[in-house]
């Protein structure tokens, strides 16, 4: 979600343009994986090369991704690094003082990937805390802390994780993160809008460097600026993250090959998408399975937390068809019912359904971006729905809900970001039928900070909360959601921070909702 912009006709893709598009894509080089040039073994750095910190992510029972990126001057082009590959050592220990090192190795940070380092450490033990660090030249990074997932067949007593989305540097500070850091979490889940692509603007609490980002260096600089935020960087240092993106990691409200702006050719759009996706990969603790291939990047994947919970991390941007009826708020009509319209794309949808059929998890989590519940934001007489969200893709939405119902997927919980508000929704098979069975629960996380301080009364949403029977709760504060998941119940604590325009906000638990195993729908605790 972002600032609405005027848009007329979309850039339709006819056959001739499609041929041009295919030619353009094949001309876009795929990233080089080979190390080319002389590797620098003992680089001398003018400043701390680990200024961007360390991170970890995508935990598995015996493995986790360790991340860093060498950049002594992160806000300069090239990060202040020489244009050569650099040798980086890493080690993993049981203890913070590294007296018991359990794994160590070397990686090569290559300039083609902005000297980022993604180490997939294996041979670890399940559900254990580990400490890790990197060395390059004479410099040593801060010590990171991470945690492996439980064994695949284990049933842990509890999983604790937090989820958030939508962090806009210019709007202010990421005041939820210091409070998240004090929680005992196994995971942090980010649902997208990790950055915003817009140009720097004056008279705001902070300012983006540069113009609207388009080139690879633009995107890299933007991520570096965000990651230099102490609260964000520290939260990466101490928890493993599971990330997925929304639109602003690339461009507001994009859909597949279609820009929200008129007259942007598919070739130009894809060249920019390649830059955006590469920078995202470079900065996130992702596995090689997510390595970008030109303008394509497979981000959808599963993370199992033993038999307790399975996270299907979804990508609702890259493969979707264009928003119907010109996007924005519209009645459910016309192209909304296009049977060829898709939110996930055929391949991701088949993958998701296969994963859910195979799943032995008690809780089946769909971590994704846009709201599934069909929220009427108009009035009963003049209904309006967001064409960017699942209701705009009626056939896709119904197919997913019917699948969850008919195949009896255990305890589906949908996690949603995007709209900078909290919503707790019952997911009904057919929302037009009051007797329709509930098939799952949707927890919508508010933004970390986008939208400003929040907490104000928004009449449109007050009305929406009243007139949509599936809405259990709505809130306009900023913050994050902390979840405690056990074999018997899923408890969600909606943490909010009263302001974001300056640092140091306290935290409040605005509401607590419980989903009991076997009973769809959340109840206020
Ligand atoms: Fe957003």
Short mmCIF file of C-alpha atoms and ligand atoms in Angstrom, two decimals, residues 1-2 165-167 192-193 195-196 246-248 252 417-420 447 450, ligand 1:
data_model
loop_
_atom_site.label_atom_id
_atom_site.label_comp_id
_atom_site.label_asym_id
_atom_site.label_seq_id
_atom_site.Cartn_x
_atom_site.Cartn_y
_atom_site.Cartn_z
CA UNK A 1 0.00 0.00 0.00
CA UNK A 2 1.24 3.46 -0.68
CA UNK A 165 5.55 -5.03 7.81
CA UNK A 166 5.60 -1.60 6.19
CA UNK A 167 8.55 0.34 7.56
CA UNK A 192 6.98 -6.88 3.10
CA UNK A 193 7.37 -3.18 2.47
CA UNK A 195 11.77 -0.34 2.23
CA UNK A 196 9.86 2.31 0.30
CA UNK A 246 5.26 -6.78 -0.94
CA UNK A 247 5.21 -4.10 -3.63
CA UNK A 248 7.46 -1.32 -2.30
CA UNK A 252 3.97 0.57 -5.53
CA UNK A 417 0.54 -6.92 6.10
CA UNK A 418 0.19 -4.12 3.55
CA UNK A 419 -2.56 -1.90 4.92
CA UNK A 420 -1.01 -0.32 8.04
CA UNK A 447 2.68 -1.21 9.92
CA UNK A 450 4.09 3.84 7.89
FE1 LIG B 1 2.99 -0.60 3.14
#
